[in-house]
mmCIF file of C-alpha atoms in Angstrom:
data_model
loop_
_atom_site.group_PDB
_atom_site.id
_atom_site.type_symbol
_atom_site.label_atom_id
_atom_site.label_comp_id
_atom_site.label_asym_id
_atom_site.label_seq_id
_atom_site.Cartn_x
_atom_site.Cartn_y
_atom_site.Cartn_z
ATOM 1 C CA UNK A 1309 -2.985 5.719 6.697
ATOM 2 C CA UNK A 1310 -2.557 5.101 9.486
ATOM 3 C CA UNK A 1311 0.805 3.424 8.549
ATOM 4 C CA UNK A 1312 3.855 5.564 7.645
ATOM 5 C CA UNK A 1313 7.464 4.808 6.758
ATOM 6 C CA UNK A 1314 8.517 6.060 10.248
ATOM 7 C CA UNK A 1315 8.508 3.624 13.139
ATOM 8 C CA UNK A 1316 5.868 4.497 15.791
ATOM 9 C CA UNK A 1317 4.553 7.407 13.695
ATOM 10 C CA UNK A 1318 1.026 7.117 12.435
ATOM 11 C CA UNK A 1319 -1.010 9.174 9.993
ATOM 12 C CA UNK A 1320 -4.501 10.363 10.634
ATOM 13 C CA UNK A 1321 -6.937 8.296 8.478
ATOM 14 C CA UNK A 1322 -9.192 10.100 6.013
ATOM 15 C CA UNK A 1323 -12.188 11.988 7.370
ATOM 16 C CA UNK A 1324 -11.043 11.555 10.889
ATOM 17 C CA UNK A 1325 -10.042 13.650 13.864
ATOM 18 C CA UNK A 1326 -8.046 13.152 17.049
ATOM 19 C CA UNK A 1327 -9.842 13.841 20.280
ATOM 20 C CA UNK A 1328 -7.938 14.716 23.460
ATOM 21 C CA UNK A 1329 -9.568 14.492 26.917
ATOM 22 C CA UNK A 1330 -7.817 15.096 30.161
ATOM 23 C CA UNK A 1331 -6.780 11.845 31.778
ATOM 24 C CA UNK A 1332 -7.462 9.775 28.688
ATOM 25 C CA UNK A 1333 -5.299 8.709 25.746
ATOM 26 C CA UNK A 1334 -5.937 10.363 22.343
ATOM 27 C CA UNK A 1335 -8.817 8.729 20.451
ATOM 28 C CA UNK A 1336 -9.259 8.690 16.687
ATOM 29 C CA UNK A 1337 -12.822 9.330 15.525
ATOM 30 C CA UNK A 1338 -14.192 9.201 12.024
ATOM 31 C CA UNK A 1339 -16.500 12.136 11.256
ATOM 32 C CA UNK A 1340 -17.620 10.903 7.817
ATOM 33 C CA UNK A 1341 -17.830 7.623 5.970
ATOM 34 C CA UNK A 1342 -19.149 6.930 2.442
ATOM 35 C CA UNK A 1343 -22.546 5.273 2.360
ATOM 36 C CA UNK A 1344 -24.210 3.725 -0.641
ATOM 37 C CA UNK A 1345 -27.468 2.477 0.910
ATOM 38 C CA UNK A 1346 -30.393 2.834 0.710
ATOM 39 C CA UNK A 1347 -30.647 3.091 -3.096
ATOM 40 C CA UNK A 1348 -33.063 5.582 -4.636
ATOM 41 C CA UNK A 1349 -35.528 4.120 -7.117
ATOM 42 C CA UNK A 1350 -34.893 6.336 -10.100
ATOM 43 C CA UNK A 1351 -35.044 6.076 -13.880
ATOM 44 C CA UNK A 1352 -32.256 7.398 -15.967
ATOM 45 C CA UNK A 1353 -34.449 10.388 -17.095
ATOM 46 C CA UNK A 1354 -35.238 11.232 -13.518
ATOM 47 C CA UNK A 1355 -31.691 10.824 -12.264
ATOM 48 C CA UNK A 1356 -29.876 12.932 -14.891
ATOM 49 C CA UNK A 1357 -31.415 16.393 -13.903
ATOM 50 C CA UNK A 1358 -30.922 15.536 -10.233
ATOM 51 C CA UNK A 1359 -27.233 14.862 -10.920
ATOM 52 C CA UNK A 1360 -26.795 17.892 -13.186
ATOM 53 C CA UNK A 1361 -28.236 20.273 -10.652
ATOM 54 C CA UNK A 1362 -25.982 18.913 -7.847
ATOM 55 C CA UNK A 1363 -22.946 19.118 -10.080
ATOM 56 C CA UNK A 1364 -23.786 22.636 -11.230
ATOM 57 C CA UNK A 1365 -23.965 23.756 -7.639
ATOM 58 C CA UNK A 1366 -20.723 22.042 -6.783
ATOM 59 C CA UNK A 1367 -18.848 23.822 -9.590
ATOM 60 C CA UNK A 1368 -20.405 27.145 -8.675
ATOM 61 C CA UNK A 1369 -19.212 26.765 -5.033
ATOM 62 C CA UNK A 1370 -15.694 25.723 -6.132
ATOM 63 C CA UNK A 1371 -15.387 28.692 -8.523
ATOM 64 C CA UNK A 1372 -15.829 31.173 -5.641
ATOM 65 C CA UNK A 1373 -12.450 32.852 -5.206
ATOM 66 C CA UNK A 1374 -10.728 36.168 -4.653
ATOM 67 C CA UNK A 1375 -8.257 35.274 -7.381
ATOM 68 C CA UNK A 1376 -8.624 33.932 -10.954
ATOM 69 C CA UNK A 1377 -9.404 30.157 -11.162
ATOM 70 C CA UNK A 1378 -8.126 27.829 -13.858
ATOM 71 C CA UNK A 1379 -8.488 24.136 -14.553
ATOM 72 C CA UNK A 1380 -6.472 21.031 -15.292
ATOM 73 C CA UNK A 1381 -7.810 19.522 -18.540
ATOM 74 C CA UNK A 1382 -6.945 16.009 -19.584
ATOM 75 C CA UNK A 1383 -8.611 14.147 -22.449
ATOM 76 C CA UNK A 1384 -10.844 12.296 -20.108
ATOM 77 C CA UNK A 1385 -14.592 12.425 -19.439
ATOM 78 C CA UNK A 1386 -14.473 13.642 -15.836
ATOM 79 C CA UNK A 1387 -12.073 16.487 -16.598
ATOM 80 C CA UNK A 1388 -13.924 17.456 -19.786
ATOM 81 C CA UNK A 1389 -17.318 17.498 -18.216
ATOM 82 C CA UNK A 1390 -15.991 19.577 -15.340
ATOM 83 C CA UNK A 1391 -14.292 22.118 -17.637
ATOM 84 C CA UNK A 1392 -17.392 22.363 -19.816
ATOM 85 C CA UNK A 1393 -19.508 23.301 -16.732
ATOM 86 C CA UNK A 1394 -16.906 25.726 -15.354
ATOM 87 C CA UNK A 1395 -16.460 27.434 -18.717
ATOM 88 C CA UNK A 1396 -20.233 27.891 -19.061
ATOM 89 C CA UNK A 1397 -20.483 29.512 -15.570
ATOM 90 C CA UNK A 1398 -17.480 31.831 -15.734
ATOM 91 C CA UNK A 1399 -17.891 35.355 -16.870
ATOM 92 C CA UNK A 1400 -14.234 35.454 -17.962
ATOM 93 C CA UNK A 1401 -12.334 33.131 -20.258
ATOM 94 C CA UNK A 1402 -11.217 30.055 -18.392
ATOM 95 C CA UNK A 1403 -7.536 29.072 -18.527
ATOM 96 C CA UNK A 1404 -6.903 25.370 -18.945
ATOM 97 C CA UNK A 1405 -3.685 23.288 -18.721
ATOM 98 C CA UNK A 1406 -2.699 19.898 -20.037
ATOM 99 C CA UNK A 1407 0.538 17.905 -19.683
ATOM 100 C CA UNK A 1408 1.612 15.616 -22.524
ATOM 101 C CA UNK A 1409 4.387 13.408 -23.777
ATOM 102 C CA UNK A 1410 6.052 12.789 -27.127
ATOM 103 C CA UNK A 1411 4.869 9.146 -26.772
ATOM 104 C CA UNK A 1412 1.475 9.420 -28.542
ATOM 105 C CA UNK A 1413 0.032 6.335 -26.820
ATOM 106 C CA UNK A 1414 0.362 8.087 -23.466
ATOM 107 C CA UNK A 1415 -0.447 11.623 -24.409
ATOM 108 C CA UNK A 1416 -3.929 13.189 -24.265
ATOM 109 C CA UNK A 1417 -2.890 16.460 -25.889
ATOM 110 C CA UNK A 1418 -5.038 16.067 -29.005
ATOM 111 C CA UNK A 1419 -8.275 15.289 -27.094
ATOM 112 C CA UNK A 1420 -7.621 18.086 -24.556
ATOM 113 C CA UNK A 1421 -6.897 20.520 -27.335
ATOM 114 C CA UNK A 1422 -10.165 19.553 -29.090
ATOM 115 C CA UNK A 1423 -12.079 20.175 -25.926
ATOM 116 C CA UNK A 1424 -10.369 23.462 -25.205
ATOM 117 C CA UNK A 1425 -11.340 24.735 -28.690
ATOM 118 C CA UNK A 1426 -14.886 23.542 -28.149
ATOM 119 C CA UNK A 1427 -15.128 25.245 -24.733
ATOM 120 C CA UNK A 1428 -13.236 28.377 -25.892
ATOM 121 C CA UNK A 1429 -10.677 28.251 -23.100
ATOM 122 C CA UNK A 1430 -7.312 29.879 -22.975
ATOM 123 C CA UNK A 1431 -5.380 26.601 -23.311
ATOM 124 C CA UNK A 1432 -1.815 25.802 -22.371
ATOM 125 C CA UNK A 1433 0.220 22.676 -23.110
ATOM 126 C CA UNK A 1434 3.134 21.494 -20.955
ATOM 127 C CA UNK A 1435 5.390 18.869 -22.466
ATOM 128 C CA UNK A 1436 7.213 16.424 -20.221
ATOM 129 C CA UNK A 1437 10.079 14.185 -21.258
ATOM 130 C CA UNK A 1438 12.491 12.044 -19.223
ATOM 131 C CA UNK A 1439 15.335 14.502 -19.912
ATOM 132 C CA UNK A 1440 13.776 16.651 -17.236
ATOM 133 C CA UNK A 1441 14.933 14.056 -14.664
ATOM 134 C CA UNK A 1442 16.885 16.881 -13.002
ATOM 135 C CA UNK A 1443 13.522 17.759 -11.364
ATOM 136 C CA UNK A 1444 13.415 14.426 -9.578
ATOM 137 C CA UNK A 1445 15.278 15.560 -6.424
ATOM 138 C CA UNK A 1446 12.939 18.451 -6.022
ATOM 139 C CA UNK A 1447 9.904 16.256 -6.638
ATOM 140 C CA UNK A 1448 11.004 13.735 -4.000
ATOM 141 C CA UNK A 1449 12.009 16.476 -1.530
ATOM 142 C CA UNK A 1450 8.341 17.637 -1.564
ATOM 143 C CA UNK A 1451 7.260 14.269 -0.268
ATOM 144 C CA UNK A 1452 6.726 13.764 3.492
ATOM 145 C CA UNK A 1453 7.537 10.112 2.905
ATOM 146 C CA UNK A 1454 8.375 8.051 -0.223
ATOM 147 C CA UNK A 1455 5.469 8.065 -2.695
ATOM 148 C CA UNK A 1456 5.529 5.408 -5.365
ATOM 149 C CA UNK A 1457 3.013 6.666 -7.950
ATOM 150 C CA UNK A 1458 4.971 7.864 -11.025
ATOM 151 C CA UNK A 1459 2.176 10.283 -11.984
ATOM 152 C CA UNK A 1460 3.577 12.556 -9.251
ATOM 153 C CA UNK A 1461 6.082 13.673 -11.953
ATOM 154 C CA UNK A 1462 3.597 15.140 -14.391
ATOM 155 C CA UNK A 1463 1.533 16.477 -11.511
ATOM 156 C CA UNK A 1464 4.615 18.383 -10.309
ATOM 157 C CA UNK A 1465 5.325 19.623 -13.878
ATOM 158 C CA UNK A 1466 1.766 20.948 -14.525
ATOM 159 C CA UNK A 1467 1.554 22.485 -11.013
ATOM 160 C CA UNK A 1468 4.832 24.319 -11.505
ATOM 161 C CA UNK A 1469 3.673 25.743 -14.862
ATOM 162 C CA UNK A 1470 0.219 26.761 -13.543
ATOM 163 C CA UNK A 1471 1.617 28.146 -10.314
ATOM 164 C CA UNK A 1472 3.491 30.854 -12.251
ATOM 165 C CA UNK A 1473 0.154 32.325 -13.341
ATOM 166 C CA UNK A 1474 -2.587 31.100 -11.062
ATOM 167 C CA UNK A 1475 -3.139 30.137 -7.455
ATOM 168 C CA UNK A 1476 -6.349 28.098 -7.730
ATOM 169 C CA UNK A 1477 -7.376 25.430 -10.239
ATOM 170 C CA UNK A 1478 -10.118 22.883 -10.533
ATOM 171 C CA UNK A 1479 -9.284 19.234 -11.248
ATOM 172 C CA UNK A 1480 -11.277 16.159 -12.256
ATOM 173 C CA UNK A 1481 -9.956 13.902 -9.488
ATOM 174 C CA UNK A 1482 -12.645 11.841 -7.785
ATOM 175 C CA UNK A 1483 -14.857 11.199 -10.822
ATOM 176 C CA UNK A 1484 -13.626 7.669 -11.312
ATOM 177 C CA UNK A 1485 -14.177 6.830 -7.654
ATOM 178 C CA UNK A 1486 -17.643 8.458 -7.686
ATOM 179 C CA UNK A 1487 -18.845 6.667 -10.868
ATOM 180 C CA UNK A 1488 -16.684 3.571 -10.989
ATOM 181 C CA UNK A 1489 -14.638 4.455 -14.058
ATOM 182 C CA UNK A 1490 -11.673 2.134 -13.761
ATOM 183 C CA UNK A 1491 -11.476 -0.916 -16.061
ATOM 184 C CA UNK A 1492 -11.922 -3.440 -13.213
ATOM 185 C CA UNK A 1493 -15.476 -2.111 -12.644
ATOM 186 C CA UNK A 1494 -16.453 -3.104 -16.197
ATOM 187 C CA UNK A 1495 -14.568 -6.402 -15.801
ATOM 188 C CA UNK A 1496 -16.374 -7.214 -12.590
ATOM 189 C CA UNK A 1497 -19.754 -6.287 -14.020
ATOM 190 C CA UNK A 1498 -19.290 -8.388 -17.193
ATOM 191 C CA UNK A 1499 -17.945 -11.350 -15.215
ATOM 192 C CA UNK A 1500 -20.557 -11.497 -12.548
ATOM 193 C CA UNK A 1501 -22.411 -14.258 -14.392
ATOM 194 C CA UNK A 1502 -19.277 -16.448 -14.450
ATOM 195 C CA UNK A 1503 -18.227 -18.703 -11.520
ATOM 196 C CA UNK A 1504 -15.813 -16.880 -9.203
ATOM 197 C CA UNK A 1505 -12.401 -18.294 -8.545
ATOM 198 C CA UNK A 1506 -9.986 -17.131 -5.889
ATOM 199 C CA UNK A 1507 -7.038 -18.405 -7.964
ATOM 200 C CA UNK A 1508 -8.204 -17.559 -11.494
ATOM 201 C CA UNK A 1509 -6.143 -18.117 -14.555
ATOM 202 C CA UNK A 1510 -3.646 -15.424 -15.380
ATOM 203 C CA UNK A 1511 -2.580 -14.531 -11.868
ATOM 204 C CA UNK A 1512 0.757 -16.312 -12.131
ATOM 205 C CA UNK A 1513 2.142 -14.132 -14.903
ATOM 206 C CA UNK A 1514 0.850 -10.579 -14.509
ATOM 207 C CA UNK A 1515 3.772 -8.968 -16.406
ATOM 208 C CA UNK A 1516 3.909 -11.301 -19.394
ATOM 209 C CA UNK A 1517 3.037 -9.105 -22.382
ATOM 210 C CA UNK A 1518 2.287 -11.862 -24.933
ATOM 211 C CA UNK A 1519 -1.167 -11.863 -26.527
ATOM 212 C CA UNK A 1520 -2.029 -15.298 -25.194
ATOM 213 C CA UNK A 1521 -1.087 -14.307 -21.676
ATOM 214 C CA UNK A 1522 -3.129 -11.071 -21.983
ATOM 215 C CA UNK A 1523 -6.126 -13.117 -23.013
ATOM 216 C CA UNK A 1524 -5.637 -15.472 -20.085
ATOM 217 C CA UNK A 1525 -5.286 -12.502 -17.762
ATOM 218 C CA UNK A 1526 -8.548 -10.972 -18.941
ATOM 219 C CA UNK A 1527 -10.377 -14.244 -18.614
ATOM 220 C CA UNK A 1528 -8.865 -14.673 -15.130
ATOM 221 C CA UNK A 1529 -10.057 -11.192 -14.148
ATOM 222 C CA UNK A 1530 -13.555 -11.919 -15.366
ATOM 223 C CA UNK A 1531 -13.712 -14.957 -13.035
ATOM 224 C CA UNK A 1532 -11.938 -13.329 -10.086
ATOM 225 C CA UNK A 1533 -13.806 -12.429 -6.916
ATOM 226 C CA UNK A 1534 -13.997 -8.671 -6.116
ATOM 227 C CA UNK A 1535 -11.369 -8.739 -3.332
ATOM 228 C CA UNK A 1536 -8.840 -10.534 -5.510
ATOM 229 C CA UNK A 1537 -9.678 -8.408 -8.545
ATOM 230 C CA UNK A 1538 -9.088 -5.235 -6.553
ATOM 231 C CA UNK A 1539 -5.773 -6.507 -5.215
ATOM 232 C CA UNK A 1540 -4.479 -7.382 -8.686
ATOM 233 C CA UNK A 1541 -5.299 -3.946 -10.096
ATOM 234 C CA UNK A 1542 -4.202 -1.882 -7.088
ATOM 235 C CA UNK A 1543 -0.970 -3.626 -6.185
ATOM 236 C CA UNK A 1544 2.497 -2.666 -7.538
ATOM 237 C CA UNK A 1545 3.437 -6.314 -7.614
ATOM 238 C CA UNK A 1546 0.227 -8.391 -7.814
ATOM 239 C CA UNK A 1547 1.751 -11.833 -7.327
ATOM 240 C CA UNK A 1548 4.350 -10.704 -4.825
ATOM 241 C CA UNK A 1549 7.396 -12.265 -6.462
ATOM 242 C CA UNK A 1550 9.331 -9.051 -6.993
ATOM 243 C CA UNK A 1551 9.289 -7.856 -3.349
ATOM 244 C CA UNK A 1552 9.622 -11.418 -2.101
ATOM 245 C CA UNK A 1553 12.842 -11.850 -4.053
ATOM 246 C CA UNK A 1554 14.510 -8.536 -3.494
ATOM 247 C CA UNK A 1555 13.657 -7.746 0.123
ATOM 248 C CA UNK A 1556 15.968 -8.979 2.844
ATOM 249 C CA UNK A 1557 14.383 -11.247 5.427
ATOM 250 C CA UNK A 1558 14.439 -8.648 8.236
ATOM 251 C CA UNK A 1559 12.275 -6.338 6.050
ATOM 252 C CA UNK A 1560 9.774 -8.808 4.831
ATOM 253 C CA UNK A 1561 6.249 -8.721 6.252
ATOM 254 C CA UNK A 1562 3.057 -10.590 5.588
ATOM 255 C CA UNK A 1563 2.094 -7.685 3.403
ATOM 256 C CA UNK A 1564 -0.350 -4.781 3.558
ATOM 257 C CA UNK A 1565 -3.921 -5.913 3.617
ATOM 258 C CA UNK A 1566 -6.243 -3.745 1.474
ATOM 259 C CA UNK A 1567 -9.036 -2.460 3.682
ATOM 260 C CA UNK A 1568 -12.238 -4.541 3.628
ATOM 261 C CA UNK A 1569 -15.282 -2.805 2.393
ATOM 262 C CA UNK A 1570 -17.867 -1.738 5.019
ATOM 263 C CA UNK A 1571 -20.555 -1.524 2.386
ATOM 264 C CA UNK A 1572 -23.606 -3.730 2.904
ATOM 265 C CA UNK A 1573 -24.732 -3.232 -0.683
ATOM 266 C CA UNK A 1574 -23.633 -4.704 -3.962
ATOM 267 C CA UNK A 1575 -20.137 -5.927 -4.929
ATOM 268 C CA UNK A 1576 -20.034 -2.887 -7.245
ATOM 269 C CA UNK A 1577 -20.651 -0.567 -4.228
ATOM 270 C CA UNK A 1578 -17.970 -2.427 -2.291
ATOM 271 C CA UNK A 1579 -15.440 -1.752 -4.977
ATOM 272 C CA UNK A 1580 -16.419 1.956 -5.075
ATOM 273 C CA UNK A 1581 -16.273 2.275 -1.312
ATOM 274 C CA UNK A 1582 -12.842 0.693 -1.101
ATOM 275 C CA UNK A 1583 -11.440 3.069 -3.701
ATOM 276 C CA UNK A 1584 -12.940 5.993 -1.864
ATOM 277 C CA UNK A 1585 -11.529 4.936 1.466
ATOM 278 C CA UNK A 1586 -8.142 3.697 0.237
ATOM 279 C CA UNK A 1587 -6.951 4.624 -3.229
ATOM 280 C CA UNK A 1588 -8.453 8.108 -3.461
ATOM 281 C CA UNK A 1589 -7.010 9.624 -0.231
ATOM 282 C CA UNK A 1590 -3.791 7.563 -0.003
ATOM 283 C CA UNK A 1591 -2.757 8.018 -3.582
ATOM 284 C CA UNK A 1592 -4.593 10.459 -5.779
ATOM 285 C CA UNK A 1593 -5.384 13.270 -3.323
ATOM 286 C CA UNK A 1594 -2.110 12.909 -1.495
ATOM 287 C CA UNK A 1595 -0.218 13.160 -4.838
ATOM 288 C CA UNK A 1596 -2.154 16.174 -5.994
ATOM 289 C CA UNK A 1597 -2.042 18.046 -2.685
ATOM 290 C CA UNK A 1598 1.702 17.369 -2.174
ATOM 291 C CA UNK A 1599 2.831 18.263 -5.696
ATOM 292 C CA UNK A 1600 0.578 21.334 -6.082
ATOM 293 C CA UNK A 1601 1.295 22.834 -2.719
ATOM 294 C CA UNK A 1602 5.025 22.607 -3.459
ATOM 295 C CA UNK A 1603 4.158 25.452 -5.870
ATOM 296 C CA UNK A 1604 1.667 27.241 -3.675
ATOM 297 C CA UNK A 1605 -1.142 26.060 -5.881
ATOM 298 C CA UNK A 1606 -4.543 25.179 -4.474
ATOM 299 C CA UNK A 1607 -6.375 22.363 -6.362
ATOM 300 C CA UNK A 1608 -10.073 22.034 -5.823
ATOM 301 C CA UNK A 1609 -12.012 18.844 -6.734
ATOM 302 C CA UNK A 1610 -15.703 19.457 -7.473
ATOM 303 C CA UNK A 1611 -16.448 15.849 -8.098
ATOM 304 C CA UNK A 1612 -15.881 15.236 -4.348
ATOM 305 C CA UNK A 1613 -18.365 17.778 -3.118
ATOM 306 C CA UNK A 1614 -20.158 16.073 -0.171
ATOM 307 C CA UNK A 1615 -23.667 16.875 -1.408
ATOM 308 C CA UNK A 1616 -22.905 15.682 -4.968
ATOM 309 C CA UNK A 1617 -21.203 12.590 -3.585
ATOM 310 C CA UNK A 1618 -24.228 11.605 -1.511
ATOM 311 C CA UNK A 1619 -26.550 12.065 -4.476
ATOM 312 C CA UNK A 1620 -24.612 9.932 -6.878
ATOM 313 C CA UNK A 1621 -23.547 7.306 -4.249
ATOM 314 C CA UNK A 1622 -27.244 6.478 -3.683
ATOM 315 C CA UNK A 1623 -28.063 6.030 -7.355
ATOM 316 C CA UNK A 1624 -28.607 2.435 -8.433
ATOM 317 C CA UNK A 1625 -25.457 0.792 -9.752
ATOM 318 C CA UNK A 1626 -27.236 0.243 -13.151
ATOM 319 C CA UNK A 1627 -27.123 3.988 -13.703
ATOM 320 C CA UNK A 1628 -23.303 4.031 -13.217
ATOM 321 C CA UNK A 1629 -22.442 0.989 -15.329
ATOM 322 C CA UNK A 1630 -24.198 -0.646 -18.230
ATOM 323 C CA UNK A 1631 -22.586 -3.900 -19.308
ATOM 324 C CA UNK A 1632 -19.030 -2.956 -20.011
ATOM 325 C CA UNK A 1633 -19.720 0.781 -20.308
ATOM 326 C CA UNK A 1634 -18.664 2.760 -17.245
ATOM 327 C CA UNK A 1635 -20.092 6.167 -16.177
ATOM 328 C CA UNK A 1636 -23.298 5.422 -17.919
ATOM 329 C CA UNK A 1637 -25.434 8.299 -16.547
ATOM 330 C CA UNK A 1638 -22.594 10.804 -16.988
ATOM 331 C CA UNK A 1639 -22.213 9.841 -20.674
ATOM 332 C CA UNK A 1640 -25.957 10.071 -21.237
ATOM 333 C CA UNK A 1641 -26.038 13.468 -19.633
ATOM 334 C CA UNK A 1642 -23.284 14.683 -21.942
ATOM 335 C CA UNK A 1643 -25.118 13.252 -24.936
ATOM 336 C CA UNK A 1644 -28.349 14.996 -24.063
ATOM 337 C CA UNK A 1645 -26.620 18.340 -23.840
ATOM 338 C CA UNK A 1646 -25.826 18.838 -27.485
ATOM 339 C CA UNK A 1647 -22.305 19.911 -28.139
ATOM 340 C CA UNK A 1648 -21.396 19.577 -24.416
ATOM 341 C CA UNK A 1649 -18.494 17.248 -25.134
ATOM 342 C CA UNK A 1650 -16.915 16.174 -28.460
ATOM 343 C CA UNK A 1651 -17.953 12.681 -29.538
ATOM 344 C CA UNK A 1652 -14.271 11.713 -29.700
ATOM 345 C CA UNK A 1653 -14.126 12.179 -25.901
ATOM 346 C CA UNK A 1654 -17.191 10.064 -25.289
ATOM 347 C CA UNK A 1655 -15.836 7.280 -27.417
ATOM 348 C CA UNK A 1656 -12.190 7.488 -26.195
ATOM 349 C CA UNK A 1657 -10.662 4.603 -24.248
ATOM 350 C CA UNK A 1658 -9.826 5.389 -20.689
ATOM 351 C CA UNK A 1659 -6.161 6.462 -20.455
ATOM 352 C CA UNK A 1660 -5.392 7.644 -17.015
ATOM 353 C CA UNK A 1661 -2.746 10.219 -15.868
ATOM 354 C CA UNK A 1662 0.339 8.081 -16.427
ATOM 355 C CA UNK A 1663 3.805 8.530 -17.773
ATOM 356 C CA UNK A 1664 5.613 5.975 -19.973
ATOM 357 C CA UNK A 1665 7.402 4.666 -16.941
ATOM 358 C CA UNK A 1666 8.077 1.219 -18.317
ATOM 359 C CA UNK A 1667 10.104 2.802 -21.242
ATOM 360 C CA UNK A 1668 11.715 5.696 -19.280
ATOM 361 C CA UNK A 1669 12.962 3.487 -16.409
ATOM 362 C CA UNK A 1670 14.592 1.224 -19.076
ATOM 363 C CA UNK A 1671 16.180 3.935 -21.207
ATOM 364 C CA UNK A 1672 16.531 7.614 -20.170
ATOM 365 C CA UNK A 1673 16.412 6.869 -16.403
ATOM 366 C CA UNK A 1674 18.824 3.924 -16.606
ATOM 367 C CA UNK A 1675 21.834 5.957 -15.598
ATOM 368 C CA UNK A 1676 19.999 7.348 -12.629
ATOM 369 C CA UNK A 1677 18.962 3.834 -11.537
ATOM 370 C CA UNK A 1678 22.442 2.433 -11.847
ATOM 371 C CA UNK A 1679 23.906 5.397 -9.897
ATOM 372 C CA UNK A 1680 21.194 5.121 -7.248
ATOM 373 C CA UNK A 1681 19.549 1.902 -6.225
ATOM 374 C CA UNK A 1682 22.038 -0.424 -8.035
ATOM 375 C CA UNK A 1683 25.140 1.325 -6.654
ATOM 376 C CA UNK A 1684 26.946 -0.675 -4.000
ATOM 377 C CA UNK A 1685 26.555 2.291 -1.643
ATOM 378 C CA UNK A 1686 22.857 2.472 -2.348
ATOM 379 C CA UNK A 1687 20.632 3.593 0.488
ATOM 380 C CA UNK A 1688 18.266 0.730 -0.246
ATOM 381 C CA UNK A 1689 21.091 -1.883 0.044
ATOM 382 C CA UNK A 1690 20.361 -2.614 3.784
ATOM 383 C CA UNK A 1691 16.827 -3.722 2.918
ATOM 384 C CA UNK A 1692 17.190 -5.094 -0.640
ATOM 385 C CA UNK A 1693 19.310 -7.746 -2.296
ATOM 386 C CA UNK A 1694 21.011 -5.724 -5.014
ATOM 387 C CA UNK A 1695 21.929 -8.843 -7.008
ATOM 388 C CA UNK A 1696 18.269 -9.770 -7.271
ATOM 389 C CA UNK A 1697 17.253 -6.198 -7.871
ATOM 390 C CA UNK A 1698 19.733 -5.911 -10.769
ATOM 391 C CA UNK A 1699 18.480 -9.249 -12.231
ATOM 392 C CA UNK A 1700 14.900 -7.937 -12.163
ATOM 393 C CA UNK A 1701 15.958 -4.584 -13.652
ATOM 394 C CA UNK A 1702 17.803 -6.179 -16.533
ATOM 395 C CA UNK A 1703 14.850 -8.538 -17.186
ATOM 396 C CA UNK A 1704 12.603 -5.436 -17.356
ATOM 397 C CA UNK A 1705 15.013 -3.630 -19.745
ATOM 398 C CA UNK A 1706 15.041 -6.770 -21.971
ATOM 399 C CA UNK A 1707 11.272 -6.765 -22.177
ATOM 400 C CA UNK A 1708 10.795 -10.024 -20.407
ATOM 401 C CA UNK A 1709 8.712 -8.540 -17.587
ATOM 402 C CA UNK A 1710 7.088 -5.149 -16.949
ATOM 403 C CA UNK A 1711 8.107 -3.752 -13.607
ATOM 404 C CA UNK A 1712 8.274 0.002 -14.347
ATOM 405 C CA UNK A 1713 6.007 1.017 -11.486
ATOM 406 C CA UNK A 1714 7.776 -1.146 -8.856
ATOM 407 C CA UNK A 1715 11.222 -0.071 -10.049
ATOM 408 C CA UNK A 1716 10.144 3.586 -9.954
ATOM 409 C CA UNK A 1717 9.065 3.070 -6.301
ATOM 410 C CA UNK A 1718 12.589 1.690 -5.540
ATOM 411 C CA UNK A 1719 14.201 4.710 -7.243
ATOM 412 C CA UNK A 1720 12.089 7.222 -5.294
ATOM 413 C CA UNK A 1721 12.845 5.372 -1.983
ATOM 414 C CA UNK A 1722 16.646 5.544 -2.712
ATOM 415 C CA UNK A 1723 16.497 9.276 -3.499
ATOM 416 C CA UNK A 1724 14.334 10.038 -0.527
ATOM 417 C CA UNK A 1725 16.586 8.123 1.904
ATOM 418 C CA UNK A 1726 19.665 9.967 0.546
ATOM 419 C CA UNK A 1727 18.007 13.377 0.807
ATOM 420 C CA UNK A 1728 16.982 12.786 4.426
ATOM 421 C CA UNK A 1729 20.179 11.103 5.495
ATOM 422 C CA UNK A 1730 18.344 8.009 6.570
ATOM 423 C CA UNK A 1731 18.997 4.317 6.427
ATOM 424 C CA UNK A 1732 16.386 1.569 6.951
ATOM 425 C CA UNK A 1733 16.543 -0.096 10.323
#
């Protein structure tokens, strides 16, 4: 927001309202903005009970309902901590749901199952594979405009399964944006003693999967300034070559500028604030709301309770990240509450809610891609050079580059244009 795919149609920005006054044009007014200053002077021991009480109240409020409430449960810390609290407060047995894949390196089924057993929940597992691609037209038709995050697929699948039994669930979305849980927070924190470089090593080959390139990329990220670091991690095509090559001249633009932080605090706070203002509402919450409401399912997010948010936002950054360890206070809280979370969850590497899109777009979805975007009658043909698109697609399939996320966005755009009878202009 405010940009949309439609010409002269704008979206209302997050936490904003439109004011109409007779004789005046409509005005957009923000009614809330995240703030991170002033910081509270707190020790870890003082901050933990303050956080725990705020979180306990948030979960209590979000559990109030006239109908049974369930929860999405991944193998992650935010989801697990939330379900542990919800299960402890509920008088009835909590129903939890996890989506997984046969590709073990993407699936969190084992960690989620371990937590479900520990919490005593009524646990359900939903398996997703690329052979359910027949769902894609329904998934895309639920979108108001093309949405390029491939995790919309598992969100659709788990919402459909849950919606058959429940109408309200809790979800762990917002925890990463509240605490700074993404890898680039740790990278920035560890690299703040190195000289910053706007054009750090590793930027030129973001899709090269060789070990040496990976090492150069990590070193480059450590030296990158916060704005450049954020762009590299949040862009479908960090160095711009894919879109530059496939888009026809009439559809090229200088590019979308990520919003600048309004935070007057630390660089860590600036990264947090940008995720809260940009990534959280424009991607995560839009995805969850769109895919869940397609199945008449209400998803509630206790991590984003305004009171809880204000408490944690004003904690010192040192309580959120310690060296390369993210969510420092949250981990210490879980450790102090014996048996609250399995040690395997506290030690697990962050995984994220992602599908094996690089593999699926190369293999099981190949037919769909050839019949859609690569077809000579493709709806994306007016805006893309199909010869260049095919060249990139084949390079991806051969393993020379990794463009799964960008190619997925092209596929979704083609399906959406066909469904709506539209052509780019």
